[in-house]
mmCIF file of C-alpha atoms and ligand atoms in Angstrom:
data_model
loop_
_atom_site.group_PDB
_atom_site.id
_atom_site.type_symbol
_atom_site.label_atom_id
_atom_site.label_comp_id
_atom_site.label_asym_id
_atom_site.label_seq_id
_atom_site.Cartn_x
_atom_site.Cartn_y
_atom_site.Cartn_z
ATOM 1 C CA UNK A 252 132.602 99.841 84.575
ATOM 2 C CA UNK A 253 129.809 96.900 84.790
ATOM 3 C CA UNK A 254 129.473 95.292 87.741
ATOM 4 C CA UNK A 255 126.981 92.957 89.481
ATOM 5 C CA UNK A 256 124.984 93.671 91.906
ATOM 6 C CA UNK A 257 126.660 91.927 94.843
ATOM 7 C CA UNK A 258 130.188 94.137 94.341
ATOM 8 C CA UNK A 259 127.712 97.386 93.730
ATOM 9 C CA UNK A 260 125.861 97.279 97.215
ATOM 10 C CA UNK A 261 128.904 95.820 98.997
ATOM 11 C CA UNK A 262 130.476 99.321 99.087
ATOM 12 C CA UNK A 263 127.270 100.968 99.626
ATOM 13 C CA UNK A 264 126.191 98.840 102.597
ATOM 14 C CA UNK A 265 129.694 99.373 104.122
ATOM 15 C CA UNK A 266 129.646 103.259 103.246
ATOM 16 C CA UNK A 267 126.345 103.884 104.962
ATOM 17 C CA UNK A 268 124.639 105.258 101.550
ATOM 18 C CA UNK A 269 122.003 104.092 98.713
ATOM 19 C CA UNK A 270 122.481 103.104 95.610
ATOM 20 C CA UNK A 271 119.876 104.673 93.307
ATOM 21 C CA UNK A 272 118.125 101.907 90.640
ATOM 22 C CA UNK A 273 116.227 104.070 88.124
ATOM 23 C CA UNK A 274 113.767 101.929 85.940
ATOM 24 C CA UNK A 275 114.528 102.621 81.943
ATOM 25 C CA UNK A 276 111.878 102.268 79.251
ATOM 26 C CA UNK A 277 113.807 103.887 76.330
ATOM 27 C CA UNK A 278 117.315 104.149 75.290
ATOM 28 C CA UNK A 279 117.061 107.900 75.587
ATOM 29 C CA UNK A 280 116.055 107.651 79.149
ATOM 30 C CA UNK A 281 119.313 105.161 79.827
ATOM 31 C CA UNK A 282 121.298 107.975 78.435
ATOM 32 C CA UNK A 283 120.080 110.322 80.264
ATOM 33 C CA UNK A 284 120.303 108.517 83.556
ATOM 34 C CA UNK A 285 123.901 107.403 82.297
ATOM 35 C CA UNK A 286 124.654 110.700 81.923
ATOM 36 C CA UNK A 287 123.757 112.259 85.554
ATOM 37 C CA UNK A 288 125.007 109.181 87.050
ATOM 38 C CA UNK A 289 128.899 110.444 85.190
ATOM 39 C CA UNK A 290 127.805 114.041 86.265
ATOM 40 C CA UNK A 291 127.527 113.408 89.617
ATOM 41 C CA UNK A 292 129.809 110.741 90.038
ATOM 42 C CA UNK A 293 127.369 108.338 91.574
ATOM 43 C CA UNK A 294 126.951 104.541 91.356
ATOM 44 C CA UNK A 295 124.359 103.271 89.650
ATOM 45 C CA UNK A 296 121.828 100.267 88.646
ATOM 46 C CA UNK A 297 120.126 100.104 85.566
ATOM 47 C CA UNK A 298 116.556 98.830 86.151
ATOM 48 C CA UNK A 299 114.474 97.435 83.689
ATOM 49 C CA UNK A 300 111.533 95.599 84.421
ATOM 50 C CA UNK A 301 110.127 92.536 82.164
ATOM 51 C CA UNK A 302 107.659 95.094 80.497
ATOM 52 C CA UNK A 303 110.526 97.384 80.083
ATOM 53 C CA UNK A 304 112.777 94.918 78.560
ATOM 54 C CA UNK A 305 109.599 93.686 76.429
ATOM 55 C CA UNK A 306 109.651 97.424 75.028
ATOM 56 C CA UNK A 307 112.890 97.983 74.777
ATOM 57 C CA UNK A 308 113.479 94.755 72.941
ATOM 58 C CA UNK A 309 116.755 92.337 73.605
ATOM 59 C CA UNK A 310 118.694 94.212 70.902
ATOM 60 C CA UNK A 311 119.494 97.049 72.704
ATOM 61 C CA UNK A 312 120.916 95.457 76.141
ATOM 62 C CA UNK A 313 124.346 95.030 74.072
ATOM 63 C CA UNK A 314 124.322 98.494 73.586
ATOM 64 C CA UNK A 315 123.576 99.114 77.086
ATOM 65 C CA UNK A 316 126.090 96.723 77.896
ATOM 66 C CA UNK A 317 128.905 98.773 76.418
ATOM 67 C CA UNK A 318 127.194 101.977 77.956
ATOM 68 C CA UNK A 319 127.738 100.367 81.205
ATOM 69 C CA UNK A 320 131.368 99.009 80.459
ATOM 70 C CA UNK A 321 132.465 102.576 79.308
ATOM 71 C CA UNK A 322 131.342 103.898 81.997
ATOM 72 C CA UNK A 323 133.402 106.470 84.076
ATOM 73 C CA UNK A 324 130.666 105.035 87.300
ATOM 74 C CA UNK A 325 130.289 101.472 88.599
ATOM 75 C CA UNK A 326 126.608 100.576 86.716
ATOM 76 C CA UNK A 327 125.077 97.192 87.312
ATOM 77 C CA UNK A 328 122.727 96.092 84.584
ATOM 78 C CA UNK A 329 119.248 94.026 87.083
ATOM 79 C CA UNK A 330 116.153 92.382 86.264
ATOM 80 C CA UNK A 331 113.861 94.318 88.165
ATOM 81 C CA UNK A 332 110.777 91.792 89.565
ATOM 82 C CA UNK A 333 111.984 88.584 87.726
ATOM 83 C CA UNK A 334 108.354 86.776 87.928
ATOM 84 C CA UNK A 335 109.871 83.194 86.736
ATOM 85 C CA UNK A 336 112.912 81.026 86.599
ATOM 86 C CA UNK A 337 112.524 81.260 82.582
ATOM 87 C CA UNK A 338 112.587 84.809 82.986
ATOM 88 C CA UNK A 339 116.288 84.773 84.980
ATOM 89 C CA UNK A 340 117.424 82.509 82.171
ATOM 90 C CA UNK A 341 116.616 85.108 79.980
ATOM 91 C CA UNK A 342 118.315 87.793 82.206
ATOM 92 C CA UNK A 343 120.949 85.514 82.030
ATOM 93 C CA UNK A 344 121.401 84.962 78.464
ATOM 94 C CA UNK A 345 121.464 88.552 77.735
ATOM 95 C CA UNK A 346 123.651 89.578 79.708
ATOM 96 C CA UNK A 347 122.569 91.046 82.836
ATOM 97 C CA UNK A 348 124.754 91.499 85.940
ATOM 98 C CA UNK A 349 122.042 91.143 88.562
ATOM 99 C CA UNK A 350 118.469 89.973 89.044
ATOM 100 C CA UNK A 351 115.445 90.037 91.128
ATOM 101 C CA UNK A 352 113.141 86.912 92.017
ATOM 102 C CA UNK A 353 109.788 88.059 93.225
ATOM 103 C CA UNK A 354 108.516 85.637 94.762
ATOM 104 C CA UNK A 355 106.284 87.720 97.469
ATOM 105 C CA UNK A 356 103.318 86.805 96.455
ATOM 106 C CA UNK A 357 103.487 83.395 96.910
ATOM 107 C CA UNK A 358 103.216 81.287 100.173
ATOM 108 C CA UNK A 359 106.481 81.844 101.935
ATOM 109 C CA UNK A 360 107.892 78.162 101.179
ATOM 110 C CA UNK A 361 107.501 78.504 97.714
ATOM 111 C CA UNK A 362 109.001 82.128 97.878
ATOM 112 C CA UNK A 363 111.825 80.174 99.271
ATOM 113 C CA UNK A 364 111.733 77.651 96.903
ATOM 114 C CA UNK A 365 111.826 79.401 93.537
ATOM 115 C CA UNK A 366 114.347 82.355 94.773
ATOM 116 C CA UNK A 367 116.776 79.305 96.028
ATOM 117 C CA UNK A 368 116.198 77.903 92.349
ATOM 118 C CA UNK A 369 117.111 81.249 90.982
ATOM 119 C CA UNK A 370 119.979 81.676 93.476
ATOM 120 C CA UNK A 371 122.109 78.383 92.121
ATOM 121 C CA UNK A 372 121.368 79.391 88.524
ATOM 122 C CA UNK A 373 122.443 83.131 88.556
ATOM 123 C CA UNK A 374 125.220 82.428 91.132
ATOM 124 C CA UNK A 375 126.412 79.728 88.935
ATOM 125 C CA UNK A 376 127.322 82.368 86.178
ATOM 126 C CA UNK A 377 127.970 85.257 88.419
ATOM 127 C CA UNK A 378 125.209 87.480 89.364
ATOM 128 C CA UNK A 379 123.479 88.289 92.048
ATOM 129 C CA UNK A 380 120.010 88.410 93.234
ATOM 130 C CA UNK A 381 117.640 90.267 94.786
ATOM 131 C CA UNK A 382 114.554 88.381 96.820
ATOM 132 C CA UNK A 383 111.543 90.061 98.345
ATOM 133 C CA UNK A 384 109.575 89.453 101.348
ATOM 134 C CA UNK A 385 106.853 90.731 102.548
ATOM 135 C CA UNK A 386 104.100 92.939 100.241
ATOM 136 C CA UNK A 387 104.914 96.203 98.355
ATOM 137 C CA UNK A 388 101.467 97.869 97.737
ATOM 138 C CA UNK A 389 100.175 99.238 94.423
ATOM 139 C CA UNK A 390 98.734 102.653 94.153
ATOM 140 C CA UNK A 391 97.848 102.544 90.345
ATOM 141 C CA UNK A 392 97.015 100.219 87.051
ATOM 142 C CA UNK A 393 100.191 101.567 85.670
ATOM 143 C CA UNK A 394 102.155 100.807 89.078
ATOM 144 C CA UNK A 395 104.783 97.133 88.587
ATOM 145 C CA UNK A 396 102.886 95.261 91.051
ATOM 146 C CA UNK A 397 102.321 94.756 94.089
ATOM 147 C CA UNK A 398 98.783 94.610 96.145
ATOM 148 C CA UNK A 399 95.997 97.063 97.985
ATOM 149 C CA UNK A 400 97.598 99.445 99.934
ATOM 150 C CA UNK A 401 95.586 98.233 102.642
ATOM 151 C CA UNK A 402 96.420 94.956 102.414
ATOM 152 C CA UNK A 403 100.402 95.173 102.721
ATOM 153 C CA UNK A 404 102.013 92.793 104.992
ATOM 154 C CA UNK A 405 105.151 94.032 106.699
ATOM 155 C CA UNK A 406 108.266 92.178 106.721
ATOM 156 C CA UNK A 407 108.666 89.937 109.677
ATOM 157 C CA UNK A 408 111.880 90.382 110.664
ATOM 158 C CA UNK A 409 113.064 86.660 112.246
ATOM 159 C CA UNK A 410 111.193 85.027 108.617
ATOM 160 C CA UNK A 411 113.691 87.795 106.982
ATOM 161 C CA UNK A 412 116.362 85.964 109.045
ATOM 162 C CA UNK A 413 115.658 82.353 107.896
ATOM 163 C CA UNK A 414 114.539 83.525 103.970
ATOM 164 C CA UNK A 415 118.074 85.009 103.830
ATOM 165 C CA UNK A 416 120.056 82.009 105.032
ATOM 166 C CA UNK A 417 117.859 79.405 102.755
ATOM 167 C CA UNK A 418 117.661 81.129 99.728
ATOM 168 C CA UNK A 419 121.578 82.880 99.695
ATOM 169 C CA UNK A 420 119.961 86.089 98.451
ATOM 170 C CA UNK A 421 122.392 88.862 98.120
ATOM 171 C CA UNK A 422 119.836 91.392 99.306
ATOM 172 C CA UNK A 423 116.652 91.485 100.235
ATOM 173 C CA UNK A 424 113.522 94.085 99.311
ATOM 174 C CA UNK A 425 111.659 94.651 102.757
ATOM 175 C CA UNK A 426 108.066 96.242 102.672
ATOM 176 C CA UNK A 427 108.246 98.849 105.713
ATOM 177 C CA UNK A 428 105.356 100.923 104.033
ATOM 178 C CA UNK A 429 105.688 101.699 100.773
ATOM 179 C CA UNK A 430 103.764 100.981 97.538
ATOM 180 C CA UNK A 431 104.448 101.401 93.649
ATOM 181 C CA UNK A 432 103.320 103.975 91.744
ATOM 182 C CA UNK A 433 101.976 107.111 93.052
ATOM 183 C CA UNK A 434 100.719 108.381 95.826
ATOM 184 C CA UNK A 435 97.094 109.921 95.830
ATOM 185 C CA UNK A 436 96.495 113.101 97.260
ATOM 186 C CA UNK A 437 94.618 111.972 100.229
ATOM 187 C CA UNK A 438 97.048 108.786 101.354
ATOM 188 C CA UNK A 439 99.630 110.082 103.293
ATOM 189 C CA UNK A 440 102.594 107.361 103.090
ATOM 190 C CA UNK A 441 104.775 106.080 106.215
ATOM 191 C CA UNK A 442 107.461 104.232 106.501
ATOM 192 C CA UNK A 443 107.626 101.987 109.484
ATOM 193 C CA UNK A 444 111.658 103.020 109.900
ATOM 194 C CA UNK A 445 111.677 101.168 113.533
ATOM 195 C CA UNK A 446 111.184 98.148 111.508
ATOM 196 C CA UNK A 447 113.793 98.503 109.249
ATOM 197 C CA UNK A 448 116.054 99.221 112.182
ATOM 198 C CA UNK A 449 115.204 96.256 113.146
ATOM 199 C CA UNK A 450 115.470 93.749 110.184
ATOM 200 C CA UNK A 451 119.105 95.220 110.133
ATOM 201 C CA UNK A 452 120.355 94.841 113.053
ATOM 202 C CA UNK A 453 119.567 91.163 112.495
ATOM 203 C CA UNK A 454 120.664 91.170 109.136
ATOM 204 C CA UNK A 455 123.536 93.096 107.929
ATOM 205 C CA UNK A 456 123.073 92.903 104.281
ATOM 206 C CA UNK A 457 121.941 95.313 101.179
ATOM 207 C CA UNK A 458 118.191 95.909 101.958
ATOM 208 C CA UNK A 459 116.357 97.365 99.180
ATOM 209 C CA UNK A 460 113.613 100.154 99.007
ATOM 210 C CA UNK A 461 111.122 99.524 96.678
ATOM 211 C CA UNK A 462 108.190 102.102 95.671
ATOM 212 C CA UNK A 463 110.286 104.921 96.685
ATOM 213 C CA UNK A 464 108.209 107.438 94.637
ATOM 214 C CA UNK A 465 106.165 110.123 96.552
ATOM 215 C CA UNK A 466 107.505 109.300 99.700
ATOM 216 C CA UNK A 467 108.728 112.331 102.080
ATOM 217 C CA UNK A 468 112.142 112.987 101.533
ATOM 218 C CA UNK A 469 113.073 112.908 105.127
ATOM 219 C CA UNK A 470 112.024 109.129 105.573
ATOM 220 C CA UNK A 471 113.963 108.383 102.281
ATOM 221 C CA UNK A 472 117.129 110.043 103.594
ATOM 222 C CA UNK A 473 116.607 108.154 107.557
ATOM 223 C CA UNK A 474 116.191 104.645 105.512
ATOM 224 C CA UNK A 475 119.267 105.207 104.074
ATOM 225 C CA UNK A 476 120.521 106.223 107.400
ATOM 226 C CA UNK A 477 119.593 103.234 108.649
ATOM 227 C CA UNK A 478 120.314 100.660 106.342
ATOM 228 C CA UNK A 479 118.682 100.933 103.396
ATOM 229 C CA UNK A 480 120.999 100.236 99.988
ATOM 230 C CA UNK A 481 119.023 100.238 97.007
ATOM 231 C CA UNK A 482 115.827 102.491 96.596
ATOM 232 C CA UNK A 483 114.203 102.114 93.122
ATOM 233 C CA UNK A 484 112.813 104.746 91.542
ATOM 234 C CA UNK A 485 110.260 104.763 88.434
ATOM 235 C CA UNK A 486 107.404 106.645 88.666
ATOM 236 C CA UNK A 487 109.126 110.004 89.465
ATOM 237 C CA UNK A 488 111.748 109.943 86.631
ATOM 238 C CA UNK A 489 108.793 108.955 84.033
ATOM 239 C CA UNK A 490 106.812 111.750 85.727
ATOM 240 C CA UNK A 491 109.316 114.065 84.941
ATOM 241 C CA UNK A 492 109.943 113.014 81.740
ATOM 242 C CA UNK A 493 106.674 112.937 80.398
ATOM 243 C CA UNK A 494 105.345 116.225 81.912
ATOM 244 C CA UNK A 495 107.797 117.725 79.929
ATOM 245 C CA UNK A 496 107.442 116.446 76.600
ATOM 246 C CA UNK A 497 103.641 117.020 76.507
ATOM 247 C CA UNK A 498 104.434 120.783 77.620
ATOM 248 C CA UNK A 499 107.053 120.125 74.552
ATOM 249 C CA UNK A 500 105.010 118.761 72.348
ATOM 250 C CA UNK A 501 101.656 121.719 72.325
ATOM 251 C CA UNK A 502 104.127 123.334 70.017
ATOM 252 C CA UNK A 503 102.744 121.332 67.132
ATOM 253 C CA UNK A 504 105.001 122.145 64.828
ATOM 254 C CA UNK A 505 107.872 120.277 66.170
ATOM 255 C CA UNK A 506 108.498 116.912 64.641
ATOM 256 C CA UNK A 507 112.350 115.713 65.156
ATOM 257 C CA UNK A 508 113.082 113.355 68.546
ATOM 258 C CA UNK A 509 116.067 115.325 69.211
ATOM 259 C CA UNK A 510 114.354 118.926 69.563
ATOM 260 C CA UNK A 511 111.372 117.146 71.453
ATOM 261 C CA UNK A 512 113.203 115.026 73.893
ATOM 262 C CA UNK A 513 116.389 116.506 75.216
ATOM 263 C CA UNK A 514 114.094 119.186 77.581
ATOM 264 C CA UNK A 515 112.113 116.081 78.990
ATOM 265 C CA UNK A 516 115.663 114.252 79.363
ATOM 266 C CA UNK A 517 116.803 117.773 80.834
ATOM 267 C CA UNK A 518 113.621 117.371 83.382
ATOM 268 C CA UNK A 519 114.372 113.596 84.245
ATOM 269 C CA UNK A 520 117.732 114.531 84.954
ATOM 270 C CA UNK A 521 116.845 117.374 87.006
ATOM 271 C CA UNK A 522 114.703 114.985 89.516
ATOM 272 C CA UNK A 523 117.142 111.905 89.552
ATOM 273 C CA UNK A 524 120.190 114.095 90.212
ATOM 274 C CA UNK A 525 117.708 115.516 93.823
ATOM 275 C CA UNK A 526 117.636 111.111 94.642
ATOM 276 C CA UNK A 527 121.093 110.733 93.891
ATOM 277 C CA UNK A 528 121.847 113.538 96.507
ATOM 278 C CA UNK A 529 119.292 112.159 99.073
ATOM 279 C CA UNK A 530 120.509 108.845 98.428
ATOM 280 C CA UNK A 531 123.904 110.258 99.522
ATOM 281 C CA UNK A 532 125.089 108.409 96.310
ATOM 282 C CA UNK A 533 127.120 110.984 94.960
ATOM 283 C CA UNK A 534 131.055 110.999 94.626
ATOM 284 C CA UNK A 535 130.477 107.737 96.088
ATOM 285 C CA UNK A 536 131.912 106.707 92.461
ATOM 286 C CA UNK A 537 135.522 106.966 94.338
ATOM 287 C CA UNK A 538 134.938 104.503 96.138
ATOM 288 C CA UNK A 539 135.269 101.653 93.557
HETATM 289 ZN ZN1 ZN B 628 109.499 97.240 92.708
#
């Protein structure tokens, strides 16, 4: 069943667990991730980013649309880092249940401004939306965005307060530590889990993990512990994906999509089904 974002995290905020939001690129990869979703009876939020949905082109979000709908798990269909007010419209228009405004970047009353914008529109026709505050970092040239890892600024927890009540977001992406993309070898990431503890305890609403590639699983599974109801993940899926259709493809005879991807699907699957699990997401289907 499709569902927006608001209803999706409701039941996941009150039920203590995290909602996984895998980023898609292809419409083999939303299969897949449909699929494991239905396998393990999990909730789940389509991600696609405004590259992604450049790729995938606006033809096939029908088709995910009716993925979603005959769905045996709640899906919601969100604009992952919405960069513009013309971009929601868009999101909008073709039909997507929920949406981010990114607006962390900017100076924080113009982060207010624009996501308060984006609020009345997407409210207006029944979606909800996802704000940010504070900095994600940004390991890599292929990671979304974000900046140097060095220069992350925390979310301050009473600004968290007073973005949430101006704006009416109906969650909020905190930056406790972590960055897009992957993690090199040598940086050891952290997550700063007294803050989150924090930020919750004054506001009770969805909080989202963003960049949760490459970080230890134990921190991952505390966040969710302690608040946390949304963690995307990109980089690992595509990781998975990809590793295995090169190992695929040095048999250089094959030629036909469906010999070469269904083993890199099978990998994908493989490594969202172990987030789904430390998300506590699964059989949490039941609860819709
Ligand atoms: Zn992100």
């Amino acid at each position: 069943m499709l569902l927006n974002g608001r209803d999706l995290l409701a039941v996941a905020n009150e039920h203590n667990f995290a909602v996984p939001a895998f980023n898609i690129s292809d419409f083999a990869m939303f299969n897949g991730i449909l699929e494991i979703s239905e396998e393990r009876q999990a909730p789940l939020i389509v991600a696609i980013h405004p590259d992604e949905v450049s790729h995938l082109g606006h033809n096939a979000l029908p088709g995910i649309i009716q993925g979603a709908h005959r769905s045996s798990v709640p899906v919601a269909i969100h604009w992952d880092h919405g960069g513009s007010y013309e971009q929601i419209l868009t999101a909008i228009q073709i039909g997507f249940t929920s949406v981010m405004i990114d607006g962390s970047m900017l100076p924080y009353e113009e982060n207010v401004a624009i996501t308060r914008r984006v609020v009345e529109a997407a409210h207006a026709v029944g979606l909800s939306v996802e704000g940010e505050l504070g900095t994600i970092g940004k390991l890599d040239e292929q990671a979304e965005s974000g900046v140097a890892v060095s220069a992350i600024t925390h979310t301050d927890p009473a600004q968290a307060v007073d973005f949430v009540r101006r704006t009416g977001v109906d969650s909020l992406a905190i930056a406790i530590g972590t960055a897009h993309g992957l993690y090199p070898k040598h940086v050891k990431p952290e997550l700063k889990l007294d803050l989150l503890q924090e930020i919750k305890a004054l506001l009770p609403i969805p909080l989202v993990l963003h960049g949760g590639s490459g970080n230890p699983d134990d921190e991952i599974g505390q966040s969710v512990k302690l608040g946390i109801n949304k963690i995307n993940i990109s980089s690992d899926i595509k990781v998975a994906y990809h590793d295995k259709m090169r190992e695929v493809l040095a048999d250089l005879t094959l030629r036909e999509p469906n010999t070469i991807q269904p083993p890199a699907l099978a990998a994908m699957k493989e490594v969202a089904a172990q987030k789904i699990e430390l998300f506590d997401a699964a059989g949490k289907a039941s609860l819709y």
